[in-house]
Amino acid sequence: MLQKDVKLDNTTKTWVLKKHIDFLQSFGKERHQYESSMMEFLRMSGMYWGLTALYLINDGKIPKEDEIFEYIKSCEHSCGGYSPAPGHDPHLLYTLSAVQIACLLNRELELPIEKIVSYVSNLQQDDGSFSGDKWGEIDTRYSFCALACLSLLGKHNVIDLVKAVEFIKSCQNFDGGFGSRPGAESHGGLIYCCVGSLSIAGRLDLVDADTLGWWLAERQLPSGGLNGRPEKLPDVCYSWWVFSTLNILGRDHWIDKEELKTFILASQDNEGGGFSDRPGDEPDPFHTLFGLAALSLMSYDTILPIDPTYCMPKAVINRLGLKPQTLSRP
């Protein structure tokens, strides 16, 4: 049977920690001015990716904290939501990113918490789902954004949690996975969002952990990489979406971690730092975070520990007193 995959060369990629730090710190500077301008529509999330990655490999140190927090404030809207950049509309995705960044900086109490809570809770629909913004798109990604955002602020009980969980349950498929809406196909990224939401809600009893764990384990290809759906190429971001979910479910030992580690390290840019989606492509902050986060789950080198539910440093989650549910190994 033909199988889509990439072929790794036999060259061992060395761990270039200093270059990864330099790569992440370079964003927003002149050499990335074009990329920064073109990606303005998701800048707040880009900052979350880059700053979280930097925190993990730079011993928890983030430069220019005041400047970063001022940027967050510049994207704040009167409704309580946040936009990716000044002049753009607020959206649940970027509201979560803003809250995550504030938590990284230990400045979440300086946010207009009640306004944020009102904005997020007003996006919940009658069936328990969440829209991403006032235009009404429904997706289980937004369920995760809402639960994560509110729980980071200690406010997740202000929504109808029972209905939120019921909607997520309605998106579960026969293969144990979850899609974006009821009837949509299972997808690695959306499975993470749904399982992460249930982890925050303390309702992992609704997951068929063995069936889903098997589906997730089958995402590993001969290259060691993970894909998000059958017959797709491996991608470093699924090293997080799939592997973190297996960690939440207590099934992380169902894949070959050494092979996964090899694939991730092969996706490094040994010259300029950063990680790409797969070996030979251009690096970016998105794949750099998720590559480093997966390596953190495998306790690689000096990377700080990360929480598999929130994709945030464990030290931050512990400081906030959060205890997302995880399952024990069978």
CSV table of C-alpha atoms in Angstrom, one decimal:
chain,number,residue,atom,x,y,z
A,1,MET,CA,0.0,0.0,0.0
A,2,LEU,CA,1.3,3.5,-0.9
A,3,GLN,CA,1.8,5.7,2.1
A,4,LYS,CA,2.5,9.4,2.1
A,5,ASP,CA,5.6,10.2,4.0
A,6,VAL,CA,9.0,12.0,3.8
A,7,LYS,CA,12.4,10.3,3.7
A,8,LEU,CA,14.9,11.5,6.2
A,9,ASP,CA,18.6,11.6,5.2
A,10,ASN,CA,21.2,9.9,7.4
A,11,THR,CA,22.7,13.1,8.6
A,12,THR,CA,22.3,13.5,12.3
A,13,LYS,CA,20.9,17.0,13.2
A,14,THR,CA,22.7,18.5,16.2
A,15,TRP,CA,20.7,20.4,18.7
A,16,VAL,CA,21.3,24.2,18.0
A,17,LEU,CA,19.8,25.7,21.1
A,18,LYS,CA,21.5,29.1,20.8
A,19,LYS,CA,20.3,29.5,17.2
A,20,HIS,CA,16.7,28.7,18.2
A,21,ILE,CA,16.9,31.4,20.8
A,22,ASP,CA,18.3,33.9,18.3
A,23,PHE,CA,15.7,32.9,15.7
A,24,LEU,CA,12.8,33.6,18.1
A,25,GLN,CA,14.2,36.9,19.3
A,26,SER,CA,14.7,38.1,15.8
A,27,PHE,CA,11.0,38.3,15.0
A,28,GLY,CA,9.7,41.9,14.8
A,29,LYS,CA,13.2,43.1,13.9
A,30,GLU,CA,14.2,44.4,10.6
A,31,ARG,CA,15.2,41.2,8.9
A,32,HIS,CA,11.7,39.8,9.4
A,33,GLN,CA,9.9,43.1,8.6
A,34,TYR,CA,8.2,41.8,5.4
A,35,GLU,CA,7.0,38.6,7.1
A,36,SER,CA,5.8,40.5,10.1
A,37,SER,CA,3.7,42.9,7.9
A,38,MET,CA,2.2,40.1,5.9
A,39,MET,CA,1.2,38.1,9.0
A,40,GLU,CA,-0.3,41.1,10.9
A,41,PHE,CA,-3.7,39.4,10.8
A,42,LEU,CA,-2.5,36.7,13.3
A,43,ARG,CA,0.2,38.6,15.1
A,44,MET,CA,-1.2,38.1,18.6
A,45,SER,CA,-1.1,34.3,18.2
A,46,GLY,CA,2.4,34.7,16.6
A,47,MET,CA,3.6,36.4,19.7
A,48,TYR,CA,2.1,33.6,21.9
A,49,TRP,CA,3.9,31.0,19.8
A,50,GLY,CA,7.2,32.8,19.9
A,51,LEU,CA,7.2,33.9,23.5
A,52,THR,CA,6.1,30.5,24.8
A,53,ALA,CA,8.8,28.8,22.8
A,54,LEU,CA,11.4,31.3,24.1
A,55,TYR,CA,10.2,30.8,27.7
A,56,LEU,CA,10.8,27.0,27.3
A,57,ILE,CA,14.3,27.3,26.0
A,58,ASN,CA,15.5,30.5,27.6
A,59,ASP,CA,15.1,29.5,31.2
A,60,GLY,CA,11.8,31.3,31.6
A,61,LYS,CA,13.2,34.6,30.5
A,62,ILE,CA,11.2,36.9,28.1
A,63,PRO,CA,12.8,40.2,27.1
A,64,LYS,CA,10.9,43.5,26.7
A,65,GLU,CA,8.0,42.5,28.9
A,66,ASP,CA,6.6,46.0,29.3
A,67,GLU,CA,6.7,46.6,25.6
A,68,ILE,CA,4.9,43.3,25.0
A,69,PHE,CA,2.2,44.1,27.6
A,70,GLU,CA,1.6,47.5,26.0
A,71,TYR,CA,1.0,45.8,22.7
A,72,ILE,CA,-1.6,43.6,24.2
A,73,LYS,CA,-3.4,46.6,25.6
A,74,SER,CA,-3.2,48.3,22.2
A,75,CYS,CA,-5.3,45.4,20.8
A,76,GLU,CA,-8.0,45.5,23.5
A,77,HIS,CA,-11.5,46.4,22.5
A,78,SER,CA,-14.3,47.9,24.6
A,79,CYS,CA,-16.3,44.6,24.3
A,80,GLY,CA,-13.5,42.7,26.1
A,81,GLY,CA,-12.1,40.9,23.1
A,82,TYR,CA,-8.7,41.2,21.6
A,83,SER,CA,-7.6,41.6,18.0
A,84,PRO,CA,-4.4,40.2,16.4
A,85,ALA,CA,-3.2,43.8,15.8
A,86,PRO,CA,-4.5,47.3,16.3
A,87,GLY,CA,-7.2,48.2,13.8
A,88,HIS,CA,-8.4,44.6,13.4
A,89,ASP,CA,-11.6,43.0,14.7
A,90,PRO,CA,-11.6,41.1,18.0
A,91,HIS,CA,-11.8,37.3,17.9
A,92,LEU,CA,-11.8,34.5,20.4
A,93,LEU,CA,-8.5,33.0,19.0
A,94,TYR,CA,-6.6,36.2,19.7
A,95,THR,CA,-8.3,36.8,23.0
A,96,LEU,CA,-7.0,33.5,24.2
A,97,SER,CA,-3.5,34.4,22.9
A,98,ALA,CA,-3.6,37.7,24.7
A,99,VAL,CA,-4.6,36.0,28.0
A,100,GLN,CA,-1.9,33.4,27.5
A,101,ILE,CA,0.8,36.0,27.0
A,102,ALA,CA,-0.3,38.0,30.0
A,103,CYS,CA,-0.1,34.8,32.1
A,104,LEU,CA,3.4,34.1,30.8
A,105,LEU,CA,4.3,37.6,32.0
A,106,ASN,CA,2.6,37.1,35.3
A,107,ARG,CA,0.4,40.1,34.6
A,108,GLU,CA,-3.0,38.5,34.0
A,109,LEU,CA,-4.5,40.4,36.9
A,110,GLU,CA,-3.8,43.7,35.0
A,111,LEU,CA,-6.2,42.6,32.3
A,112,PRO,CA,-9.9,43.8,32.3
A,113,ILE,CA,-11.0,40.4,33.5
A,114,GLU,CA,-14.7,41.0,33.8
A,115,LYS,CA,-14.9,42.4,30.3
A,116,ILE,CA,-13.0,39.4,28.9
A,117,VAL,CA,-15.3,37.0,30.7
A,118,SER,CA,-18.3,38.8,29.4
A,119,TYR,CA,-17.0,38.8,25.8
A,120,VAL,CA,-16.2,35.1,25.9
A,121,SER,CA,-19.4,34.0,27.6
A,122,ASN,CA,-21.5,36.0,25.2
A,123,LEU,CA,-20.1,33.9,22.3
A,124,GLN,CA,-21.6,30.7,23.7
A,125,GLN,CA,-24.6,29.5,21.6
A,126,ASP,CA,-27.8,27.7,22.8
A,127,ASP,CA,-26.4,24.3,21.9
A,128,GLY,CA,-23.3,24.9,24.1
A,129,SER,CA,-20.9,25.6,21.1
A,130,PHE,CA,-18.9,28.8,20.8
A,131,SER,CA,-18.6,31.2,17.8
A,132,GLY,CA,-15.2,32.7,17.1
A,133,ASP,CA,-16.6,36.2,16.9
A,134,LYS,CA,-19.7,38.2,16.2
A,135,TRP,CA,-20.0,36.8,12.7
A,136,GLY,CA,-21.0,33.4,14.0
A,137,GLU,CA,-18.5,30.7,12.8
A,138,ILE,CA,-18.9,27.6,14.9
A,139,ASP,CA,-15.9,25.3,15.5
A,140,THR,CA,-14.6,23.1,18.4
A,141,ARG,CA,-11.4,25.1,18.3
A,142,TYR,CA,-13.5,27.9,19.8
A,143,SER,CA,-14.8,25.7,22.5
A,144,PHE,CA,-11.2,25.1,23.6
A,145,CYS,CA,-10.3,28.8,23.3
A,146,ALA,CA,-13.3,29.7,25.5
A,147,LEU,CA,-12.6,27.1,28.2
A,148,ALA,CA,-8.8,27.7,28.2
A,149,CYS,CA,-9.2,31.5,28.3
A,150,LEU,CA,-11.8,31.5,31.1
A,151,SER,CA,-10.0,28.8,33.2
A,152,LEU,CA,-6.7,30.8,33.0
A,153,LEU,CA,-8.6,33.7,34.5
A,154,GLY,CA,-10.2,31.4,37.1
A,155,LYS,CA,-13.7,32.0,35.6
A,156,HIS,CA,-14.7,28.9,33.6
A,157,ASN,CA,-17.8,28.3,35.7
A,158,VAL,CA,-19.5,31.5,34.3
A,159,ILE,CA,-20.5,29.6,31.1
A,160,ASP,CA,-22.9,26.7,30.8
A,161,LEU,CA,-20.2,24.1,31.2
A,162,VAL,CA,-22.7,21.2,30.9
A,163,LYS,CA,-23.9,22.3,27.5
A,164,ALA,CA,-20.3,23.1,26.4
A,165,VAL,CA,-19.4,19.5,27.2
A,166,GLU,CA,-22.5,18.1,25.5
A,167,PHE,CA,-21.6,19.9,22.3
A,168,ILE,CA,-18.1,18.5,22.3
A,169,LYS,CA,-19.5,15.1,22.9
A,170,SER,CA,-21.8,15.5,19.9
A,171,CYS,CA,-18.7,16.0,17.7
A,172,GLN,CA,-17.3,12.6,18.6
A,173,ASN,CA,-17.0,10.0,15.8
A,174,PHE,CA,-17.0,6.2,15.6
A,175,ASP,CA,-13.2,6.1,15.5
A,176,GLY,CA,-13.0,7.8,18.9
A,177,GLY,CA,-11.9,11.1,17.4
A,178,PHE,CA,-13.5,14.5,17.1
A,179,GLY,CA,-14.2,16.9,14.3
A,180,SER,CA,-15.0,20.6,14.1
A,181,ARG,CA,-18.7,20.1,14.3
A,182,PRO,CA,-21.1,17.2,14.6
A,183,GLY,CA,-20.5,14.8,11.6
A,184,ALA,CA,-17.2,16.3,10.6
A,185,GLU,CA,-14.2,14.0,10.1
A,186,SER,CA,-11.7,13.3,12.9
A,187,HIS,CA,-8.7,15.5,12.8
A,188,GLY,CA,-5.6,15.6,15.0
A,189,GLY,CA,-5.8,19.3,15.8
A,190,LEU,CA,-9.5,19.3,16.6
A,191,ILE,CA,-9.1,16.1,18.7
A,192,TYR,CA,-6.5,18.1,20.8
A,193,CYS,CA,-9.0,20.9,21.1
A,194,CYS,CA,-11.9,18.6,22.2
A,195,VAL,CA,-9.8,16.4,24.5
A,196,GLY,CA,-8.1,19.5,26.0
A,197,SER,CA,-11.6,21.1,26.6
A,198,LEU,CA,-12.7,17.9,28.4
A,199,SER,CA,-9.5,17.9,30.4
A,200,ILE,CA,-10.2,21.4,31.6
A,201,ALA,CA,-13.8,20.5,32.3
A,202,GLY,CA,-12.8,17.3,34.2
A,203,ARG,CA,-14.9,15.1,31.8
A,204,LEU,CA,-12.3,12.8,30.2
A,205,ASP,CA,-14.7,10.0,31.2
A,206,LEU,CA,-16.5,10.8,27.9
A,207,VAL,CA,-13.5,9.8,25.8
A,208,ASP,CA,-13.0,6.3,24.6
A,209,ALA,CA,-9.3,6.5,25.4
A,210,ASP,CA,-8.3,3.1,23.9
A,211,THR,CA,-10.1,3.6,20.6
A,212,LEU,CA,-8.9,7.2,20.3
A,213,GLY,CA,-5.4,6.3,21.5
A,214,TRP,CA,-5.1,3.7,18.8
A,215,TRP,CA,-6.3,6.2,16.1
A,216,LEU,CA,-3.7,8.7,17.3
A,217,ALA,CA,-0.9,6.1,17.5
A,218,GLU,CA,-1.7,5.2,13.8
A,219,ARG,CA,-0.7,8.8,12.9
A,220,GLN,CA,3.0,7.9,13.2
A,221,LEU,CA,4.7,7.2,9.9
A,222,PRO,CA,7.9,5.3,9.1
A,223,SER,CA,9.8,8.6,9.2
A,224,GLY,CA,8.8,8.9,12.9
A,225,GLY,CA,6.7,12.0,12.2
A,226,LEU,CA,3.0,12.3,12.9
A,227,ASN,CA,0.2,13.4,10.6
A,228,GLY,CA,-3.2,14.8,11.4
A,229,ARG,CA,-5.3,12.5,9.3
A,230,PRO,CA,-4.8,9.2,7.3
A,231,GLU,CA,-2.9,9.6,4.1
A,232,LYS,CA,-1.5,13.0,4.9
A,233,LEU,CA,2.2,14.0,5.2
A,234,PRO,CA,3.8,14.2,8.6
A,235,ASP,CA,4.0,17.7,10.1
A,236,VAL,CA,5.9,18.9,13.1
A,237,CYS,CA,2.8,20.7,14.5
A,238,TYR,CA,1.1,17.3,14.9
A,239,SER,CA,4.1,16.3,17.1
A,240,TRP,CA,2.2,18.5,19.5
A,241,TRP,CA,-1.5,18.1,18.6
A,242,VAL,CA,-1.3,14.3,18.5
A,243,PHE,CA,1.4,13.6,21.1
A,244,SER,CA,0.0,16.0,23.7
A,245,THR,CA,-3.4,14.3,23.4
A,246,LEU,CA,-1.8,10.9,23.9
A,247,ASN,CA,-0.1,12.4,27.1
A,248,ILE,CA,-3.5,13.6,28.4
A,249,LEU,CA,-5.0,10.2,27.8
A,250,GLY,CA,-2.0,8.3,29.4
A,251,ARG,CA,-1.2,6.6,26.1
A,252,ASP,CA,2.0,8.5,25.2
A,253,HIS,CA,3.9,5.2,25.3
A,254,TRP,CA,1.9,3.9,22.3
A,255,ILE,CA,4.2,5.6,19.8
A,256,ASP,CA,7.9,5.4,19.2
A,257,LYS,CA,9.2,8.5,21.0
A,258,GLU,CA,12.8,8.2,19.7
A,259,GLU,CA,11.6,8.1,16.1
A,260,LEU,CA,9.4,11.1,16.8
A,261,LYS,CA,12.3,12.9,18.3
A,262,THR,CA,14.5,12.2,15.3
A,263,PHE,CA,11.8,13.6,12.9
A,264,ILE,CA,11.5,16.8,15.0
A,265,LEU,CA,15.2,17.4,15.2
A,266,ALA,CA,15.5,16.7,11.4
A,267,SER,CA,13.1,19.6,10.9
A,268,GLN,CA,15.5,22.1,12.5
A,269,ASP,CA,17.2,24.8,10.5
A,270,ASN,CA,20.7,24.2,11.6
A,271,GLU,CA,21.9,27.4,10.0
A,272,GLY,CA,19.4,30.0,11.2
A,273,GLY,CA,17.5,28.2,13.9
A,274,GLY,CA,13.8,27.4,14.2
A,275,PHE,CA,11.7,24.5,13.1
A,276,SER,CA,9.7,23.9,9.9
A,277,ASP,CA,6.8,21.7,9.2
A,278,ARG,CA,9.1,19.0,7.8
A,279,PRO,CA,12.8,18.6,6.9
A,280,GLY,CA,14.0,21.0,4.2
A,281,ASP,CA,11.2,23.6,4.5
A,282,GLU,CA,11.4,27.2,5.9
A,283,PRO,CA,11.2,27.6,9.7
A,284,ASP,CA,8.6,29.7,11.4
A,285,PRO,CA,7.5,30.5,15.0
A,286,PHE,CA,4.4,28.2,14.8
A,287,HIS,CA,6.3,25.0,14.1
A,288,THR,CA,9.1,26.1,16.3
A,289,LEU,CA,6.8,26.2,19.3
A,290,PHE,CA,5.1,22.9,18.6
A,291,GLY,CA,8.4,21.1,17.9
A,292,LEU,CA,9.9,22.4,21.1
A,293,ALA,CA,6.7,21.7,23.1
A,294,ALA,CA,6.7,18.0,21.9
A,295,LEU,CA,10.4,17.7,22.8
A,296,SER,CA,9.5,19.1,26.2
A,297,LEU,CA,7.0,16.4,26.7
A,298,MET,CA,9.9,14.0,26.1
A,299,SER,CA,12.1,15.8,28.6
A,300,TYR,CA,14.6,16.7,26.0
A,301,ASP,CA,17.8,18.6,27.0
A,302,THR,CA,17.1,21.6,29.2
A,303,ILE,CA,13.7,22.5,27.7
A,304,LEU,CA,11.4,23.5,30.6
A,305,PRO,CA,8.3,21.3,31.2
A,306,ILE,CA,5.1,22.1,29.4
A,307,ASP,CA,1.5,21.3,30.3
A,308,PRO,CA,-0.1,19.0,27.7
A,309,THR,CA,-3.6,20.6,28.0
A,310,TYR,CA,-2.8,24.3,27.9
A,311,CYS,CA,0.4,24.3,25.8
A,312,MET,CA,1.9,26.6,28.4
A,313,PRO,CA,4.9,26.2,30.8
A,314,LYS,CA,4.0,23.9,33.7
A,315,ALA,CA,5.4,26.6,36.1
A,316,VAL,CA,2.8,29.0,34.8
A,317,ILE,CA,-0.1,26.5,35.1
A,318,ASN,CA,1.1,25.6,38.6
A,319,ARG,CA,1.3,29.2,39.7
A,320,LEU,CA,-2.3,29.7,38.5
A,321,GLY,CA,-3.4,26.7,40.6
A,322,LEU,CA,-4.8,24.9,37.6
A,323,LYS,CA,-5.1,21.1,37.6
A,324,PRO,CA,-6.4,19.9,34.3
A,325,GLN,CA,-7.5,16.3,34.3
A,326,THR,CA,-5.3,13.6,32.8
A,327,LEU,CA,-5.7,9.8,32.6
A,328,SER,CA,-3.3,7.2,34.1
A,329,ARG,CA,-1.5,4.7,31.8
A,330,PRO,CA,-3.6,1.5,31.4
